[in-house]
Short mmCIF file of C-alpha atoms in Angstrom, two decimals:
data_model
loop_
_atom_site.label_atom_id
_atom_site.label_comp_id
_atom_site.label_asym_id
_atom_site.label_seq_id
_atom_site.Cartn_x
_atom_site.Cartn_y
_atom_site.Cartn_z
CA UNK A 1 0.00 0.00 0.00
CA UNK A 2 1.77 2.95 -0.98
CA UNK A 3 2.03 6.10 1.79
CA UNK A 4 0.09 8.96 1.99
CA UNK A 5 2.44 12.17 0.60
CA UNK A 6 1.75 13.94 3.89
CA UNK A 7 4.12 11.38 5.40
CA UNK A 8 6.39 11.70 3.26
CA UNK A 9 7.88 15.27 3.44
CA UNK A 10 11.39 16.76 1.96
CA UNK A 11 13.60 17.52 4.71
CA UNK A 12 14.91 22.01 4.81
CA UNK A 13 17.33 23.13 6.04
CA UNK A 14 17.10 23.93 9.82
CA UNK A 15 14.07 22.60 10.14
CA UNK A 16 12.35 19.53 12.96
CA UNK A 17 11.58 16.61 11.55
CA UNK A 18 9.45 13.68 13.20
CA UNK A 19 11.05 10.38 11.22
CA UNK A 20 8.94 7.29 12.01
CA UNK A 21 10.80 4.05 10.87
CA UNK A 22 8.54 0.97 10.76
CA UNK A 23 9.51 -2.66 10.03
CA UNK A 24 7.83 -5.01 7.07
CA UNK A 25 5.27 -7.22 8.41
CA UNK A 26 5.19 -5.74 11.91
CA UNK A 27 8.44 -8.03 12.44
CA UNK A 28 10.41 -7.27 15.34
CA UNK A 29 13.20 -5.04 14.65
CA UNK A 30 15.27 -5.48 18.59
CA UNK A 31 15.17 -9.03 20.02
CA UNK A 32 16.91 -7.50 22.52
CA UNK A 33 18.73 -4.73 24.34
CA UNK A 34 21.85 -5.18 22.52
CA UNK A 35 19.97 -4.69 19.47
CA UNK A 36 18.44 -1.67 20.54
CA UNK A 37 21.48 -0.10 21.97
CA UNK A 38 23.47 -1.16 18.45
CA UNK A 39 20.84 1.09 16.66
CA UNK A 40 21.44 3.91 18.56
CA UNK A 41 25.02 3.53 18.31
CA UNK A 42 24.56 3.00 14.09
CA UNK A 43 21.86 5.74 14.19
CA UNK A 44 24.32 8.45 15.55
CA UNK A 45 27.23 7.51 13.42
CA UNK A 46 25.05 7.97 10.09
CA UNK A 47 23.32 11.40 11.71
CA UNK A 48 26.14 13.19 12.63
CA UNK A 49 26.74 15.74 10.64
CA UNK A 50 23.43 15.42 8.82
CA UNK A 51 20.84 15.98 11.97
CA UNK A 52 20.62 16.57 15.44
CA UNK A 53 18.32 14.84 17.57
CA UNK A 54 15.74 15.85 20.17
CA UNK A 55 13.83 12.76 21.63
CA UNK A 56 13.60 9.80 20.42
CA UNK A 57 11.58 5.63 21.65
CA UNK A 58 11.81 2.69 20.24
CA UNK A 59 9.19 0.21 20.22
CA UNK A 60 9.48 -3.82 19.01
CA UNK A 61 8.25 -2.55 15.39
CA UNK A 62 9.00 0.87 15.12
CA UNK A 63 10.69 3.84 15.89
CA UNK A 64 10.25 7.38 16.59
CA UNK A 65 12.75 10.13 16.06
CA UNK A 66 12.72 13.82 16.32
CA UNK A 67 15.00 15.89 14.45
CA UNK A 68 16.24 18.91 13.08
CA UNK A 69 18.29 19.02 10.45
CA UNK A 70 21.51 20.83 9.86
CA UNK A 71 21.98 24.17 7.35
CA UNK A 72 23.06 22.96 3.66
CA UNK A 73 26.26 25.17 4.48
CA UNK A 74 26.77 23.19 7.74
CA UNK A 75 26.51 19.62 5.50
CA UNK A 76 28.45 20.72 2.62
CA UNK A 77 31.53 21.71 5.00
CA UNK A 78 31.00 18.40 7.13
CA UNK A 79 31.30 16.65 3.88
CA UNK A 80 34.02 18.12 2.42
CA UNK A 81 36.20 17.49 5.63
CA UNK A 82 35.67 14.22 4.45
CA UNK A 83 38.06 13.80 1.94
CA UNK A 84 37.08 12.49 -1.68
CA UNK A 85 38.24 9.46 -1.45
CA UNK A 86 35.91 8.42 1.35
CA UNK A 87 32.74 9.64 0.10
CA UNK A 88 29.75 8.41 -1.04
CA UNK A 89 28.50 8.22 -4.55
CA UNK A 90 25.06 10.27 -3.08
CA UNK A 91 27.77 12.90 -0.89
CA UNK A 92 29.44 13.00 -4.42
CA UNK A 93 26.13 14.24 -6.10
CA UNK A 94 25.44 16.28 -3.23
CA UNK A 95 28.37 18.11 -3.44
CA UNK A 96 28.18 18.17 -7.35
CA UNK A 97 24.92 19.87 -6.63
CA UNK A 98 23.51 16.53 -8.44
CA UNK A 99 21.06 15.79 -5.79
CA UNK A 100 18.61 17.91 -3.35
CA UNK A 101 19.66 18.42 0.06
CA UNK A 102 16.18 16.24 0.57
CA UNK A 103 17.84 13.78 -0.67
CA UNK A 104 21.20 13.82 0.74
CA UNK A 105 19.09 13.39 4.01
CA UNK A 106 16.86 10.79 2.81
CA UNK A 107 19.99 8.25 1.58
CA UNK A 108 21.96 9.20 4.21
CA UNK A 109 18.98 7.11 6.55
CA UNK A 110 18.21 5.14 4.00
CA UNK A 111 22.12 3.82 4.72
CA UNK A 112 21.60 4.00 8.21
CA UNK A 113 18.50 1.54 7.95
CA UNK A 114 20.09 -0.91 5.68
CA UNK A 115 23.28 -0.73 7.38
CA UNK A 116 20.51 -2.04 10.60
CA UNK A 117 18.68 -4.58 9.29
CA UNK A 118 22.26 -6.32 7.70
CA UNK A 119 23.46 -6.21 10.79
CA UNK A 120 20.47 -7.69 12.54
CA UNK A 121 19.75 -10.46 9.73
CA UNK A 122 22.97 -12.20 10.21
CA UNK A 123 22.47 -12.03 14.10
CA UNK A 124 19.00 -13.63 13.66
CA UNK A 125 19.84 -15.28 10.46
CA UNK A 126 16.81 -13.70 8.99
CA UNK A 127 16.68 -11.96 4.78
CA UNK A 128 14.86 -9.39 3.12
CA UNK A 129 13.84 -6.33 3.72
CA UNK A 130 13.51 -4.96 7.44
CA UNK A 131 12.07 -1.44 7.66
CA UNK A 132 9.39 0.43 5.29
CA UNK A 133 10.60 1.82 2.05
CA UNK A 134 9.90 4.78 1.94
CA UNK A 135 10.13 5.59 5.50
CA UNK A 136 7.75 8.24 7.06
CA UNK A 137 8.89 11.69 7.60
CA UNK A 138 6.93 14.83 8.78
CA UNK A 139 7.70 18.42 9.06
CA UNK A 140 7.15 20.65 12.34
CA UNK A 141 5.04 23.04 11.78
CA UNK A 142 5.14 25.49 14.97
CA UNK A 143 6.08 25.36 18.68
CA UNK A 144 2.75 23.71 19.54
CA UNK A 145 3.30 20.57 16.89
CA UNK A 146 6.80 20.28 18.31
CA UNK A 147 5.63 20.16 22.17
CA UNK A 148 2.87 17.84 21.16
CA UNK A 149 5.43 15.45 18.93
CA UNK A 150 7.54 15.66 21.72
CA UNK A 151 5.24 14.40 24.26
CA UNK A 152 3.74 11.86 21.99
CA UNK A 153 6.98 10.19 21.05
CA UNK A 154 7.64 9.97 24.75
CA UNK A 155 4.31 8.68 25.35
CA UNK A 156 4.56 6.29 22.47
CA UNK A 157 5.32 3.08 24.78
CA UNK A 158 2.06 4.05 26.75
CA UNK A 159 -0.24 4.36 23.57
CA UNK A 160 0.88 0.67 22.71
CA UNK A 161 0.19 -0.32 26.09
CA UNK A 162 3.62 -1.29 27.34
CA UNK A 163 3.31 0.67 30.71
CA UNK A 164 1.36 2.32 32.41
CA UNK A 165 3.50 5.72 33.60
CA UNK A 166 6.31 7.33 31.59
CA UNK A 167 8.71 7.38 34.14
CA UNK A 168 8.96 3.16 33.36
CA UNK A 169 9.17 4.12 29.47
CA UNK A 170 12.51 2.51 28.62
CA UNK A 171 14.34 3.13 25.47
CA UNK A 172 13.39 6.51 24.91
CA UNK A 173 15.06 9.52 25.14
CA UNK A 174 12.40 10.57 28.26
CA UNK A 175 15.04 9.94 31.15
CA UNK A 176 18.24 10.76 29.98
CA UNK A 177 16.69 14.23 28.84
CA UNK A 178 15.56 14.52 32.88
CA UNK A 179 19.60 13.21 33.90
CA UNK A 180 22.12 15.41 34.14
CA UNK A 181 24.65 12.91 32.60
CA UNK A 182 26.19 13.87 29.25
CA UNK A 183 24.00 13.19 26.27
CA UNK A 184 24.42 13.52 22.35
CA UNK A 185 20.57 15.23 22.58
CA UNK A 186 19.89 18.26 22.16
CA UNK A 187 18.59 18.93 26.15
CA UNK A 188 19.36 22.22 27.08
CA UNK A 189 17.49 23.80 23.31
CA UNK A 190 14.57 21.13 23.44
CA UNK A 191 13.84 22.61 27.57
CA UNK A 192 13.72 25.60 26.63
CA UNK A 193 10.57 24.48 23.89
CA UNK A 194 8.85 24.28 27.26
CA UNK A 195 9.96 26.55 29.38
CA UNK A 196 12.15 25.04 31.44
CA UNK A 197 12.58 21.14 33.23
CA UNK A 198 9.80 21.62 35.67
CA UNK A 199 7.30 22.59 32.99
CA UNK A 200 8.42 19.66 30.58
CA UNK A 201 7.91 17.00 33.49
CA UNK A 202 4.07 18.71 34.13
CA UNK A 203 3.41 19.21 30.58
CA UNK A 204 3.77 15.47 29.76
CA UNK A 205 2.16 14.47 32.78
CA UNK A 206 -1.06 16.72 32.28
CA UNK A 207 -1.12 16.05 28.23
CA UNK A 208 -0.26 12.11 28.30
CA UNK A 209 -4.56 11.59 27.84
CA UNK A 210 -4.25 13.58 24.73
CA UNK A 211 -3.45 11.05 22.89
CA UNK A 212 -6.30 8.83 23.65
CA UNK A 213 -8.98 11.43 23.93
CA UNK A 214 -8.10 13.31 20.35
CA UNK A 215 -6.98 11.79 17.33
CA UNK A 216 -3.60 12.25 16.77
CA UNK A 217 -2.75 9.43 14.82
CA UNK A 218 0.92 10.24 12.56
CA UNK A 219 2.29 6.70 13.14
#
């Protein structure tokens, strides 16, 4: 079944993006918690430089990111720092203005994912295909659609019904955004979305019923 457009939005320049990643079938994507801590590790090798991330959960099937992506300056220079010899064919086009920015994002994950799912078929000696082509990708619109995405990625485990309070929500980016220990995430920037720790802890706690009383449905 092919995916609505409105999932599947180009990524700008300086701009958040809410990246849902879903696997074929349903399937599992982590057997484990090696497996999930391997595609965090793989996720911010292939990001940096491209992205920087906000939040972030990941579920048995899928996976929710929230991102903003770097200036075209910002990825050009990154890229060039390179060296030739160790690029890409698509950071070759990119930098031969063949390709969109878009789309320097978009294969840059598209690597990320396959470079995933090799790595997780030999471990489970499974084939094919592991994640959704083309995977979903959604563009904030204002303050308000970031504090909601924010809270509903968080609250993502809940809405599944694998707990019951956020605060037992493992895998997501929740709790280490809460510790003071040092993180690749974007903390102090994405606090400041809501005004400070206090009012990020009470906003999720007051809005977590919003997703079962309206219907905000993006994944």
């Amino acid at each position: 079944m092919p995916v609505n457009e409105k999932y599947i939005q180009d990524f700008a320049e300086n701009e958040f993006m809410h990246i849902i990643c879903k696997s074929v079938t349903g399937s599992l994507l982590f057997q484990n918690d090696h497996n999930k801590s391997y595609f965090l590790k793989k996720y911010a090798q292939y990001s940096f430089g491209y992205m920087d991330t906000y939040c972030y959960i990941l579920i048995q099937n899928h996976v929710h990111l929230l991102v903003k992506c770097v200036s075209e300056h910002s990825l050009t220079l990154n890229l060039k720092s390179i060296g030739t010899d160790h690029l890409k064919t698509h950071q070759k086009k990119y930098l031969d203005k063949e390709i969109s920015f878009s789309e320097a994002l978009e294969f840059q994950m598209k690597d990320f994912f396959i470079s995933y799912a090799m790595a997780f078929n030999k471990e489970t000696s499974r084939s094919g295909s592991l994640f959704i082509n083309p995977f979903r990708r959604i563009r904030i619109q204002n303050d308000l659609h970031l504090q909601q995405t924010i809270i509903y990625i968080h609250a993502n485990a809940i809405k599944h019904g694998l707990c019951k309070n956020i605060e037992d929500v493992e895998w997501s980016s929740y709790k280490p955004l809460l510790s003071i220990k040092k993180t690749k995430l974007k903390r102090e920037e994405l606090m400041e979305y809501f005004g400070g720790r206090d009012n990020f802890i009470a906003m999720h706690k007051t809005q977590i019923d919003y997703f079962y009383l309206n219907s905000f449905e993006i994944d």
